[in-house]
Amino acid sequence: SQQGEEDPQALSIQEGENATMNCSYKTSINNLQWYRQNSGRGLVHLILIRSNEREKHSGRLRVTLDTSKKSSSLLITASRAADTASYFCATDESGGGADGLTFGKGTHLIIQP
Amino acid sequence: KAGVTQTPRYLIKTRGQQVTLSCSPISGHRSVSWYQQTPGQGLQFLFEYFSETQRNKGNFPGRFSGRQFSNSRSEMNVSTLELGDSALYLCASSLALVRETQYFGPGTRLLVL
């Protein structure tokens, strides 16, 4: 079952602008991760934020986590054409819920030059 | 370190046949997970192996099976293929069972005719 739901499903912006994607989930989690996928290839891990963290940065990426609202956001600053990809959030559910990571359906990001 | 490798990269089969996919994890990684990705259902967890034992299994029929060898390499098998099994099959490895960062392979794209 899909726990994470990304919003929007698709996003098109100009190069240099910031891109924000949101993820909502349903159950308690140990951590939430963001992955990037280019053109149906393998996923690349971007960043992991634990349930006791509220914000994390990695280069041009900023992730926030609000466990009270069961939501997370991924901000990509100063976007580049190479950022064009699908972005997925994935949750590791706590309490022995789902097995494996539970992925959302992704946000397709297009960076226009 | 070499990344996760999957073979074959592309596969065409007909209904009723069976298929075996292979995954070699990053050296030193003992956990291997398999995911199925389709446009309709997104990324879904198939199973996870650790130290040659299946630790978790997703909600897939018994036609889907797998195993892990002593060198941590893993195979998954799908018997009696159906059209709906057409998908990108992704393998991911990690150091331990704890679901921290997963390192994904490029995937095997299976087309069932």
mmCIF file with all atom_site columns, C-alpha atoms in Angstrom:
data_model
loop_
_atom_site.group_PDB
_atom_site.id
_atom_site.type_symbol
_atom_site.label_atom_id
_atom_site.label_alt_id
_atom_site.label_comp_id
_atom_site.label_asym_id
_atom_site.label_entity_id
_atom_site.label_seq_id
_atom_site.pdbx_PDB_ins_code
_atom_site.Cartn_x
_atom_site.Cartn_y
_atom_site.Cartn_z
_atom_site.occupancy
_atom_site.B_iso_or_equiv
_atom_site.pdbx_formal_charge
_atom_site.auth_seq_id
_atom_site.auth_comp_id
_atom_site.auth_asym_id
_atom_site.auth_atom_id
_atom_site.pdbx_PDB_model_num
ATOM 1   C CA . SER A 1 1   ? 0.000  0.000   0.000   1.00 0.00 ? 1   SER A CA 1
ATOM 2   C CA . GLN A 1 2   ? 1.129  3.544   -0.628  1.00 0.00 ? 2   GLN A CA 1
ATOM 3   C CA . GLN A 1 3   ? 1.682  5.463   2.547   1.00 0.00 ? 3   GLN A CA 1
ATOM 4   C CA . GLY A 1 4   ? 3.437  8.528   1.245   1.00 0.00 ? 4   GLY A CA 1
ATOM 5   C CA . GLU A 1 5   ? 1.529  10.804  -1.083  1.00 0.00 ? 5   GLU A CA 1
ATOM 6   C CA . GLU A 1 6   ? 3.519  13.439  -2.872  1.00 0.00 ? 6   GLU A CA 1
ATOM 7   C CA . ASP A 1 7   ? 2.108  16.740  -3.909  1.00 0.00 ? 7   ASP A CA 1
ATOM 8   C CA . PRO A 1 8   ? 2.101  18.017  -6.572  1.00 0.00 ? 8   PRO A CA 1
ATOM 9   C CA . GLN A 1 9   ? 2.148  15.067  -8.966  1.00 0.00 ? 9   GLN A CA 1
ATOM 10  C CA . ALA A 1 10  ? 4.004  17.185  -11.497 1.00 0.00 ? 10  ALA A CA 1
ATOM 11  C CA . LEU A 1 11  ? 5.870  20.462  -11.286 1.00 0.00 ? 11  LEU A CA 1
ATOM 12  C CA . SER A 1 12  ? 7.433  22.546  -14.040 1.00 0.00 ? 12  SER A CA 1
ATOM 13  C CA . ILE A 1 13  ? 9.643  25.517  -13.183 1.00 0.00 ? 13  ILE A CA 1
ATOM 14  C CA . GLN A 1 14  ? 12.334 27.642  -14.756 1.00 0.00 ? 14  GLN A CA 1
ATOM 15  C CA . GLU A 1 15  ? 15.988 26.945  -14.156 1.00 0.00 ? 15  GLU A CA 1
ATOM 16  C CA . GLY A 1 16  ? 17.227 28.890  -11.171 1.00 0.00 ? 16  GLY A CA 1
ATOM 17  C CA . GLU A 1 17  ? 13.894 28.866  -9.350  1.00 0.00 ? 17  GLU A CA 1
ATOM 18  C CA . ASN A 1 18  ? 13.237 26.890  -6.198  1.00 0.00 ? 18  ASN A CA 1
ATOM 19  C CA . ALA A 1 19  ? 11.167 23.709  -6.257  1.00 0.00 ? 19  ALA A CA 1
ATOM 20  C CA . THR A 1 20  ? 9.104  22.508  -3.319  1.00 0.00 ? 20  THR A CA 1
ATOM 21  C CA . MET A 1 21  ? 7.521  19.091  -3.058  1.00 0.00 ? 21  MET A CA 1
ATOM 22  C CA . ASN A 1 22  ? 5.371  17.807  -0.245  1.00 0.00 ? 22  ASN A CA 1
ATOM 23  C CA . CYS A 1 23  ? 4.777  14.358  1.160   1.00 0.00 ? 23  CYS A CA 1
ATOM 24  C CA . SER A 1 24  ? 2.073  13.187  3.514   1.00 0.00 ? 24  SER A CA 1
ATOM 25  C CA . TYR A 1 25  ? 1.976  9.853   5.293   1.00 0.00 ? 25  TYR A CA 1
ATOM 26  C CA . LYS A 1 26  ? -0.423 7.993   7.522   1.00 0.00 ? 26  LYS A CA 1
ATOM 27  C CA . THR A 1 27  ? 1.329  6.166   10.338  1.00 0.00 ? 27  THR A CA 1
ATOM 28  C CA . SER A 1 28  ? 4.114  6.685   12.852  1.00 0.00 ? 28  SER A CA 1
ATOM 29  C CA . ILE A 1 29  ? 7.550  6.492   11.326  1.00 0.00 ? 29  ILE A CA 1
ATOM 30  C CA . ASN A 1 30  ? 11.164 5.919   12.313  1.00 0.00 ? 30  ASN A CA 1
ATOM 31  C CA . ASN A 1 31  ? 12.480 7.982   9.458   1.00 0.00 ? 31  ASN A CA 1
ATOM 32  C CA . LEU A 1 32  ? 11.482 9.521   6.135   1.00 0.00 ? 32  LEU A CA 1
ATOM 33  C CA . GLN A 1 33  ? 13.709 9.467   3.096   1.00 0.00 ? 33  GLN A CA 1
ATOM 34  C CA . TRP A 1 34  ? 13.693 11.239  -0.236  1.00 0.00 ? 34  TRP A CA 1
ATOM 35  C CA . TYR A 1 35  ? 14.875 9.586   -3.421  1.00 0.00 ? 35  TYR A CA 1
ATOM 36  C CA . ARG A 1 36  ? 15.344 10.775  -6.982  1.00 0.00 ? 36  ARG A CA 1
ATOM 37  C CA . GLN A 1 37  ? 14.746 8.701   -10.088 1.00 0.00 ? 37  GLN A CA 1
ATOM 38  C CA . ASN A 1 38  ? 15.824 9.648   -13.583 1.00 0.00 ? 38  ASN A CA 1
ATOM 39  C CA . SER A 1 39  ? 13.864 8.271   -16.529 1.00 0.00 ? 39  SER A CA 1
ATOM 40  C CA . GLY A 1 40  ? 12.820 4.917   -15.072 1.00 0.00 ? 40  GLY A CA 1
ATOM 41  C CA . ARG A 1 41  ? 16.242 4.057   -13.776 1.00 0.00 ? 41  ARG A CA 1
ATOM 42  C CA . GLY A 1 42  ? 17.284 3.144   -10.261 1.00 0.00 ? 42  GLY A CA 1
ATOM 43  C CA . LEU A 1 43  ? 16.563 5.396   -7.332  1.00 0.00 ? 43  LEU A CA 1
ATOM 44  C CA . VAL A 1 44  ? 19.215 7.599   -5.794  1.00 0.00 ? 44  VAL A CA 1
ATOM 45  C CA . HIS A 1 45  ? 19.049 8.381   -2.102  1.00 0.00 ? 45  HIS A CA 1
ATOM 46  C CA . LEU A 1 46  ? 18.992 12.113  -1.411  1.00 0.00 ? 46  LEU A CA 1
ATOM 47  C CA . ILE A 1 47  ? 18.420 12.629  2.280   1.00 0.00 ? 47  ILE A CA 1
ATOM 48  C CA . LEU A 1 48  ? 17.096 10.912  5.395   1.00 0.00 ? 48  LEU A CA 1
ATOM 49  C CA . ILE A 1 49  ? 15.378 12.670  8.271   1.00 0.00 ? 49  ILE A CA 1
ATOM 50  C CA . ARG A 1 50  ? 14.603 10.891  11.507  1.00 0.00 ? 50  ARG A CA 1
ATOM 51  C CA . SER A 1 51  ? 11.345 11.213  13.398  1.00 0.00 ? 51  SER A CA 1
ATOM 52  C CA . ASN A 1 52  ? 12.980 13.318  16.123  1.00 0.00 ? 52  ASN A CA 1
ATOM 53  C CA . GLU A 1 53  ? 14.419 15.807  13.621  1.00 0.00 ? 53  GLU A CA 1
ATOM 54  C CA . ARG A 1 54  ? 12.548 18.772  12.208  1.00 0.00 ? 54  ARG A CA 1
ATOM 55  C CA . GLU A 1 55  ? 14.844 20.027  9.471   1.00 0.00 ? 55  GLU A CA 1
ATOM 56  C CA . LYS A 1 56  ? 17.850 18.823  7.570   1.00 0.00 ? 56  LYS A CA 1
ATOM 57  C CA . HIS A 1 57  ? 20.060 20.299  4.867   1.00 0.00 ? 57  HIS A CA 1
ATOM 58  C CA . SER A 1 58  ? 22.265 18.736  2.233   1.00 0.00 ? 58  SER A CA 1
ATOM 59  C CA . GLY A 1 59  ? 23.756 21.028  -0.383  1.00 0.00 ? 59  GLY A CA 1
ATOM 60  C CA . ARG A 1 60  ? 20.861 22.615  -2.275  1.00 0.00 ? 60  ARG A CA 1
ATOM 61  C CA . LEU A 1 61  ? 18.346 20.347  -0.534  1.00 0.00 ? 61  LEU A CA 1
ATOM 62  C CA . ARG A 1 62  ? 16.319 21.229  2.525   1.00 0.00 ? 62  ARG A CA 1
ATOM 63  C CA . VAL A 1 63  ? 13.944 18.753  4.101   1.00 0.00 ? 63  VAL A CA 1
ATOM 64  C CA . THR A 1 64  ? 11.449 19.444  6.845   1.00 0.00 ? 64  THR A CA 1
ATOM 65  C CA . LEU A 1 65  ? 9.422  16.971  8.852   1.00 0.00 ? 65  LEU A CA 1
ATOM 66  C CA . ASP A 1 66  ? 6.280  17.668  10.862  1.00 0.00 ? 66  ASP A CA 1
ATOM 67  C CA . THR A 1 67  ? 5.310  14.490  12.667  1.00 0.00 ? 67  THR A CA 1
ATOM 68  C CA . SER A 1 68  ? 2.200  16.105  14.175  1.00 0.00 ? 68  SER A CA 1
ATOM 69  C CA . LYS A 1 69  ? 0.859  16.711  10.667  1.00 0.00 ? 69  LYS A CA 1
ATOM 70  C CA . LYS A 1 70  ? 2.505  13.580  9.250   1.00 0.00 ? 70  LYS A CA 1
ATOM 71  C CA . SER A 1 71  ? 4.055  15.564  6.458   1.00 0.00 ? 71  SER A CA 1
ATOM 72  C CA . SER A 1 72  ? 7.417  16.421  4.964   1.00 0.00 ? 72  SER A CA 1
ATOM 73  C CA . SER A 1 73  ? 8.644  18.829  2.350   1.00 0.00 ? 73  SER A CA 1
ATOM 74  C CA . LEU A 1 74  ? 11.640 18.792  0.049   1.00 0.00 ? 74  LEU A CA 1
ATOM 75  C CA . LEU A 1 75  ? 12.997 22.099  -1.176  1.00 0.00 ? 75  LEU A CA 1
ATOM 76  C CA . ILE A 1 76  ? 15.500 22.226  -4.019  1.00 0.00 ? 76  ILE A CA 1
ATOM 77  C CA . THR A 1 77  ? 17.055 25.649  -4.303  1.00 0.00 ? 77  THR A CA 1
ATOM 78  C CA . ALA A 1 78  ? 18.528 27.222  -7.435  1.00 0.00 ? 78  ALA A CA 1
ATOM 79  C CA . SER A 1 79  ? 17.241 24.418  -9.646  1.00 0.00 ? 79  SER A CA 1
ATOM 80  C CA . ARG A 1 80  ? 19.267 23.114  -12.589 1.00 0.00 ? 80  ARG A CA 1
ATOM 81  C CA . ALA A 1 81  ? 18.263 21.218  -15.721 1.00 0.00 ? 81  ALA A CA 1
ATOM 82  C CA . ALA A 1 82  ? 19.925 18.131  -14.227 1.00 0.00 ? 82  ALA A CA 1
ATOM 83  C CA . ASP A 1 83  ? 17.381 18.197  -11.393 1.00 0.00 ? 83  ASP A CA 1
ATOM 84  C CA . THR A 1 84  ? 14.708 17.078  -13.854 1.00 0.00 ? 84  THR A CA 1
ATOM 85  C CA . ALA A 1 85  ? 13.562 13.746  -12.410 1.00 0.00 ? 85  ALA A CA 1
ATOM 86  C CA . SER A 1 86  ? 10.891 12.070  -10.325 1.00 0.00 ? 86  SER A CA 1
ATOM 87  C CA . TYR A 1 87  ? 11.170 12.529  -6.584  1.00 0.00 ? 87  TYR A CA 1
ATOM 88  C CA . PHE A 1 88  ? 9.792  10.022  -4.098  1.00 0.00 ? 88  PHE A CA 1
ATOM 89  C CA . CYS A 1 89  ? 9.375  10.095  -0.376  1.00 0.00 ? 89  CYS A CA 1
ATOM 90  C CA . ALA A 1 90  ? 9.689  6.817   1.473   1.00 0.00 ? 90  ALA A CA 1
ATOM 91  C CA . THR A 1 91  ? 8.836  6.030   5.052   1.00 0.00 ? 91  THR A CA 1
ATOM 92  C CA . ASP A 1 92  ? 10.130 3.448   7.450   1.00 0.00 ? 92  ASP A CA 1
ATOM 93  C CA . GLU A 1 93  ? 7.083  2.755   9.576   1.00 0.00 ? 93  GLU A CA 1
ATOM 94  C CA . SER A 1 94  ? 7.559  2.223   13.275  1.00 0.00 ? 94  SER A CA 1
ATOM 95  C CA . GLY A 1 95  ? 5.768  -0.368  15.368  1.00 0.00 ? 95  GLY A CA 1
ATOM 96  C CA . GLY A 1 96  ? 6.390  -3.201  12.966  1.00 0.00 ? 96  GLY A CA 1
ATOM 97  C CA . GLY A 1 97  ? 3.901  -1.948  10.429  1.00 0.00 ? 97  GLY A CA 1
ATOM 98  C CA . ALA A 1 98  ? 4.698  -2.257  6.760   1.00 0.00 ? 98  ALA A CA 1
ATOM 99  C CA . ASP A 1 99  ? 7.678  -4.243  5.631   1.00 0.00 ? 99  ASP A CA 1
ATOM 100 C CA . GLY A 1 100 ? 10.349 -2.491  3.676   1.00 0.00 ? 100 GLY A CA 1
ATOM 101 C CA . LEU A 1 101 ? 10.192 1.162   2.825   1.00 0.00 ? 101 LEU A CA 1
ATOM 102 C CA . THR A 1 102 ? 6.783  2.494   1.783   1.00 0.00 ? 102 THR A CA 1
ATOM 103 C CA . PHE A 1 103 ? 6.998  4.803   -1.188  1.00 0.00 ? 103 PHE A CA 1
ATOM 104 C CA . GLY A 1 104 ? 4.698  7.482   -2.463  1.00 0.00 ? 104 GLY A CA 1
ATOM 105 C CA . LYS A 1 105 ? 3.825  7.806   -6.136  1.00 0.00 ? 105 LYS A CA 1
ATOM 106 C CA . GLY A 1 106 ? 6.265  10.633  -6.684  1.00 0.00 ? 106 GLY A CA 1
ATOM 107 C CA . THR A 1 107 ? 6.465  14.166  -7.989  1.00 0.00 ? 107 THR A CA 1
ATOM 108 C CA . HIS A 1 108 ? 7.693  14.573  -11.544 1.00 0.00 ? 108 HIS A CA 1
ATOM 109 C CA . LEU A 1 109 ? 9.845  17.694  -11.663 1.00 0.00 ? 109 LEU A CA 1
ATOM 110 C CA . ILE A 1 110 ? 10.710 19.382  -14.942 1.00 0.00 ? 110 ILE A CA 1
ATOM 111 C CA . ILE A 1 111 ? 13.282 22.160  -14.991 1.00 0.00 ? 111 ILE A CA 1
ATOM 112 C CA . GLN A 1 112 ? 12.979 24.297  -18.077 1.00 0.00 ? 112 GLN A CA 1
ATOM 113 C CA . PRO A 1 113 ? 16.164 25.989  -19.312 1.00 0.00 ? 113 PRO A CA 1
ATOM 114 C CA . LYS B 2 1   ? 32.981 0.642   -4.210  1.00 0.00 ? 1   LYS B CA 1
ATOM 115 C CA . ALA B 2 2   ? 30.994 -0.739  -7.082  1.00 0.00 ? 2   ALA B CA 1
ATOM 116 C CA . GLY B 2 3   ? 27.289 -0.047  -6.888  1.00 0.00 ? 3   GLY B CA 1
ATOM 117 C CA . VAL B 2 4   ? 24.399 -2.445  -6.907  1.00 0.00 ? 4   VAL B CA 1
ATOM 118 C CA . THR B 2 5   ? 24.255 -4.398  -10.145 1.00 0.00 ? 5   THR B CA 1
ATOM 119 C CA . GLN B 2 6   ? 21.253 -6.114  -11.637 1.00 0.00 ? 6   GLN B CA 1
ATOM 120 C CA . THR B 2 7   ? 21.078 -8.553  -14.513 1.00 0.00 ? 7   THR B CA 1
ATOM 121 C CA . PRO B 2 8   ? 19.624 -8.708  -17.017 1.00 0.00 ? 8   PRO B CA 1
ATOM 122 C CA . ARG B 2 9   ? 18.699 -5.074  -17.635 1.00 0.00 ? 9   ARG B CA 1
ATOM 123 C CA . TYR B 2 10  ? 15.897 -5.886  -20.050 1.00 0.00 ? 10  TYR B CA 1
ATOM 124 C CA . LEU B 2 11  ? 13.827 -8.979  -20.513 1.00 0.00 ? 11  LEU B CA 1
ATOM 125 C CA . ILE B 2 12  ? 10.926 -9.985  -22.727 1.00 0.00 ? 12  ILE B CA 1
ATOM 126 C CA . LYS B 2 13  ? 8.899  -13.034 -21.797 1.00 0.00 ? 13  LYS B CA 1
ATOM 127 C CA . THR B 2 14  ? 5.518  -14.478 -22.723 1.00 0.00 ? 14  THR B CA 1
ATOM 128 C CA . ARG B 2 15  ? 2.638  -15.315 -20.424 1.00 0.00 ? 15  ARG B CA 1
ATOM 129 C CA . GLY B 2 16  ? 3.079  -18.543 -18.534 1.00 0.00 ? 16  GLY B CA 1
ATOM 130 C CA . GLN B 2 17  ? 6.853  -18.499 -18.628 1.00 0.00 ? 17  GLN B CA 1
ATOM 131 C CA . GLN B 2 18  ? 9.042  -17.988 -15.596 1.00 0.00 ? 18  GLN B CA 1
ATOM 132 C CA . VAL B 2 19  ? 11.888 -15.552 -15.057 1.00 0.00 ? 19  VAL B CA 1
ATOM 133 C CA . THR B 2 20  ? 14.844 -15.188 -12.720 1.00 0.00 ? 20  THR B CA 1
ATOM 134 C CA . LEU B 2 21  ? 16.397 -11.819 -11.955 1.00 0.00 ? 21  LEU B CA 1
ATOM 135 C CA . SER B 2 22  ? 19.727 -11.348 -10.250 1.00 0.00 ? 22  SER B CA 1
ATOM 136 C CA . CYS B 2 23  ? 21.073 -8.684  -7.921  1.00 0.00 ? 23  CYS B CA 1
ATOM 137 C CA . SER B 2 24  ? 24.575 -8.182  -6.572  1.00 0.00 ? 24  SER B CA 1
ATOM 138 C CA . PRO B 2 25  ? 24.658 -5.798  -3.602  1.00 0.00 ? 25  PRO B CA 1
ATOM 139 C CA . ILE B 2 26  ? 27.381 -3.377  -2.673  1.00 0.00 ? 26  ILE B CA 1
ATOM 140 C CA . SER B 2 27  ? 30.305 -5.206  -1.120  1.00 0.00 ? 27  SER B CA 1
ATOM 141 C CA . GLY B 2 28  ? 29.755 -5.576  2.611   1.00 0.00 ? 28  GLY B CA 1
ATOM 142 C CA . HIS B 2 29  ? 26.005 -5.027  2.446   1.00 0.00 ? 29  HIS B CA 1
ATOM 143 C CA . ARG B 2 30  ? 24.077 -7.932  3.892   1.00 0.00 ? 30  ARG B CA 1
ATOM 144 C CA . SER B 2 31  ? 20.510 -6.777  3.292   1.00 0.00 ? 31  SER B CA 1
ATOM 145 C CA . VAL B 2 32  ? 18.888 -6.981  -0.114  1.00 0.00 ? 32  VAL B CA 1
ATOM 146 C CA . SER B 2 33  ? 15.371 -5.774  -0.824  1.00 0.00 ? 33  SER B CA 1
ATOM 147 C CA . TRP B 2 34  ? 13.320 -6.085  -3.976  1.00 0.00 ? 34  TRP B CA 1
ATOM 148 C CA . TYR B 2 35  ? 10.690 -3.657  -5.249  1.00 0.00 ? 35  TYR B CA 1
ATOM 149 C CA . GLN B 2 36  ? 8.313  -3.691  -8.188  1.00 0.00 ? 36  GLN B CA 1
ATOM 150 C CA . GLN B 2 37  ? 7.591  -0.415  -9.935  1.00 0.00 ? 37  GLN B CA 1
ATOM 151 C CA . THR B 2 38  ? 4.637  0.053   -12.286 1.00 0.00 ? 38  THR B CA 1
ATOM 152 C CA . PRO B 2 39  ? 2.932  3.212   -13.539 1.00 0.00 ? 39  PRO B CA 1
ATOM 153 C CA . GLY B 2 40  ? -0.312 2.255   -11.851 1.00 0.00 ? 40  GLY B CA 1
ATOM 154 C CA . GLN B 2 41  ? 0.835  0.959   -8.466  1.00 0.00 ? 41  GLN B CA 1
ATOM 155 C CA . GLY B 2 42  ? 4.110  2.823   -8.087  1.00 0.00 ? 42  GLY B CA 1
ATOM 156 C CA . LEU B 2 43  ? 6.880  1.270   -6.035  1.00 0.00 ? 43  LEU B CA 1
ATOM 157 C CA . GLN B 2 44  ? 5.832  -1.753  -4.034  1.00 0.00 ? 44  GLN B CA 1
ATOM 158 C CA . PHE B 2 45  ? 7.918  -3.804  -1.642  1.00 0.00 ? 45  PHE B CA 1
ATOM 159 C CA . LEU B 2 46  ? 8.379  -7.443  -2.649  1.00 0.00 ? 46  LEU B CA 1
ATOM 160 C CA . PHE B 2 47  ? 10.721 -8.954  -0.064  1.00 0.00 ? 47  PHE B CA 1
ATOM 161 C CA . GLU B 2 48  ? 13.838 -8.434  1.984   1.00 0.00 ? 48  GLU B CA 1
ATOM 162 C CA . TYR B 2 49  ? 16.675 -10.842 2.622   1.00 0.00 ? 49  TYR B CA 1
ATOM 163 C CA . PHE B 2 50  ? 19.342 -10.683 5.281   1.00 0.00 ? 50  PHE B CA 1
ATOM 164 C CA . SER B 2 51  ? 22.004 -13.309 5.874   1.00 0.00 ? 51  SER B CA 1
ATOM 165 C CA . GLU B 2 52  ? 20.339 -15.730 3.439   1.00 0.00 ? 52  GLU B CA 1
ATOM 166 C CA . THR B 2 53  ? 16.993 -15.536 5.242   1.00 0.00 ? 53  THR B CA 1
ATOM 167 C CA . GLN B 2 54  ? 13.829 -13.872 4.047   1.00 0.00 ? 54  GLN B CA 1
ATOM 168 C CA . ARG B 2 55  ? 12.993 -11.379 6.765   1.00 0.00 ? 55  ARG B CA 1
ATOM 169 C CA . ASN B 2 56  ? 9.992  -9.619  5.295   1.00 0.00 ? 56  ASN B CA 1
ATOM 170 C CA . LYS B 2 57  ? 7.588  -10.148 2.434   1.00 0.00 ? 57  LYS B CA 1
ATOM 171 C CA . GLY B 2 58  ? 5.204  -7.775  0.748   1.00 0.00 ? 58  GLY B CA 1
ATOM 172 C CA . ASN B 2 59  ? 1.697  -8.446  -0.421  1.00 0.00 ? 59  ASN B CA 1
ATOM 173 C CA . PHE B 2 60  ? 2.471  -10.413 -3.576  1.00 0.00 ? 60  PHE B CA 1
ATOM 174 C CA . PRO B 2 61  ? 1.265  -13.864 -4.644  1.00 0.00 ? 61  PRO B CA 1
ATOM 175 C CA . GLY B 2 62  ? 3.343  -16.961 -4.128  1.00 0.00 ? 62  GLY B CA 1
ATOM 176 C CA . ARG B 2 63  ? 4.445  -16.826 -7.765  1.00 0.00 ? 63  ARG B CA 1
ATOM 177 C CA . PHE B 2 64  ? 7.003  -14.308 -6.583  1.00 0.00 ? 64  PHE B CA 1
ATOM 178 C CA . SER B 2 65  ? 9.880  -15.836 -4.683  1.00 0.00 ? 65  SER B CA 1
ATOM 179 C CA . GLY B 2 66  ? 13.489 -15.142 -3.976  1.00 0.00 ? 66  GLY B CA 1
ATOM 180 C CA . ARG B 2 67  ? 16.605 -16.247 -2.239  1.00 0.00 ? 67  ARG B CA 1
ATOM 181 C CA . GLN B 2 68  ? 19.914 -14.914 -1.036  1.00 0.00 ? 68  GLN B CA 1
ATOM 182 C CA . PHE B 2 69  ? 23.243 -16.638 -1.255  1.00 0.00 ? 69  PHE B CA 1
ATOM 183 C CA . SER B 2 70  ? 26.101 -16.698 1.216   1.00 0.00 ? 70  SER B CA 1
ATOM 184 C CA . ASN B 2 71  ? 27.870 -13.916 -0.699  1.00 0.00 ? 71  ASN B CA 1
ATOM 185 C CA . SER B 2 72  ? 24.721 -11.759 -0.263  1.00 0.00 ? 72  SER B CA 1
ATOM 186 C CA . ARG B 2 73  ? 23.830 -11.937 -3.952  1.00 0.00 ? 73  ARG B CA 1
ATOM 187 C CA . SER B 2 74  ? 20.124 -12.362 -4.408  1.00 0.00 ? 74  SER B CA 1
ATOM 188 C CA . GLU B 2 75  ? 17.795 -13.723 -7.030  1.00 0.00 ? 75  GLU B CA 1
ATOM 189 C CA . MET B 2 76  ? 14.090 -13.316 -7.450  1.00 0.00 ? 76  MET B CA 1
ATOM 190 C CA . ASN B 2 77  ? 11.912 -15.624 -9.467  1.00 0.00 ? 77  ASN B CA 1
ATOM 191 C CA . VAL B 2 78  ? 8.482  -15.081 -10.946 1.00 0.00 ? 78  VAL B CA 1
ATOM 192 C CA . SER B 2 79  ? 6.674  -18.159 -12.182 1.00 0.00 ? 79  SER B CA 1
ATOM 193 C CA . THR B 2 80  ? 3.679  -18.386 -14.489 1.00 0.00 ? 80  THR B CA 1
ATOM 194 C CA . LEU B 2 81  ? 4.115  -14.848 -15.728 1.00 0.00 ? 81  LEU B CA 1
ATOM 195 C CA . GLU B 2 82  ? 1.081  -12.651 -16.242 1.00 0.00 ? 82  GLU B CA 1
ATOM 196 C CA . LEU B 2 83  ? 0.763  -9.493  -18.328 1.00 0.00 ? 83  LEU B CA 1
ATOM 197 C CA . GLY B 2 84  ? 0.462  -7.490  -15.118 1.00 0.00 ? 84  GLY B CA 1
ATOM 198 C CA . ASP B 2 85  ? 3.942  -8.585  -14.065 1.00 0.00 ? 85  ASP B CA 1
ATOM 199 C CA . SER B 2 86  ? 5.414  -6.213  -16.640 1.00 0.00 ? 86  SER B CA 1
ATOM 200 C CA . ALA B 2 87  ? 7.337  -3.746  -14.531 1.00 0.00 ? 87  ALA B CA 1
ATOM 201 C CA . LEU B 2 88  ? 10.677 -2.361  -13.500 1.00 0.00 ? 88  LEU B CA 1
ATOM 202 C CA . TYR B 2 89  ? 12.106 -4.592  -10.782 1.00 0.00 ? 89  TYR B CA 1
ATOM 203 C CA . LEU B 2 90  ? 14.474 -2.791  -8.481  1.00 0.00 ? 90  LEU B CA 1
ATOM 204 C CA . CYS B 2 91  ? 16.920 -4.257  -6.050  1.00 0.00 ? 91  CYS B CA 1
ATOM 205 C CA . ALA B 2 92  ? 18.333 -2.282  -3.140  1.00 0.00 ? 92  ALA B CA 1
ATOM 206 C CA . SER B 2 93  ? 21.040 -3.109  -0.666  1.00 0.00 ? 93  SER B CA 1
ATOM 207 C CA . SER B 2 94  ? 21.878 -1.742  2.743   1.00 0.00 ? 94  SER B CA 1
ATOM 208 C CA . LEU B 2 95  ? 24.295 -2.532  5.516   1.00 0.00 ? 95  LEU B CA 1
ATOM 209 C CA . ALA B 2 96  ? 21.760 -3.921  7.939   1.00 0.00 ? 96  ALA B CA 1
ATOM 210 C CA . LEU B 2 97  ? 18.086 -4.676  8.387   1.00 0.00 ? 97  LEU B CA 1
ATOM 211 C CA . VAL B 2 98  ? 17.422 -1.276  9.890   1.00 0.00 ? 98  VAL B CA 1
ATOM 212 C CA . ARG B 2 99  ? 15.888 0.693   7.079   1.00 0.00 ? 99  ARG B CA 1
ATOM 213 C CA . GLU B 2 100 ? 18.345 3.464   6.698   1.00 0.00 ? 100 GLU B CA 1
ATOM 214 C CA . THR B 2 101 ? 19.736 4.461   3.344   1.00 0.00 ? 101 THR B CA 1
ATOM 215 C CA . GLN B 2 102 ? 18.936 2.011   0.593   1.00 0.00 ? 102 GLN B CA 1
ATOM 216 C CA . TYR B 2 103 ? 21.239 1.834   -2.428  1.00 0.00 ? 103 TYR B CA 1
ATOM 217 C CA . PHE B 2 104 ? 19.341 0.918   -5.553  1.00 0.00 ? 104 PHE B CA 1
ATOM 218 C CA . GLY B 2 105 ? 20.471 -0.856  -8.671  1.00 0.00 ? 105 GLY B CA 1
ATOM 219 C CA . PRO B 2 106 ? 19.482 0.289   -12.177 1.00 0.00 ? 106 PRO B CA 1
ATOM 220 C CA . GLY B 2 107 ? 16.639 -2.200  -12.317 1.00 0.00 ? 107 GLY B CA 1
ATOM 221 C CA . THR B 2 108 ? 15.495 -4.947  -14.651 1.00 0.00 ? 108 THR B CA 1
ATOM 222 C CA . ARG B 2 109 ? 12.728 -3.965  -17.015 1.00 0.00 ? 109 ARG B CA 1
ATOM 223 C CA . LEU B 2 110 ? 10.486 -6.964  -17.641 1.00 0.00 ? 110 LEU B CA 1
ATOM 224 C CA . LEU B 2 111 ? 7.954  -7.001  -20.427 1.00 0.00 ? 111 LEU B CA 1
ATOM 225 C CA . VAL B 2 112 ? 5.452  -9.842  -20.514 1.00 0.00 ? 112 VAL B CA 1
ATOM 226 C CA . LEU B 2 113 ? 3.693  -10.394 -23.847 1.00 0.00 ? 113 LEU B CA 1
#
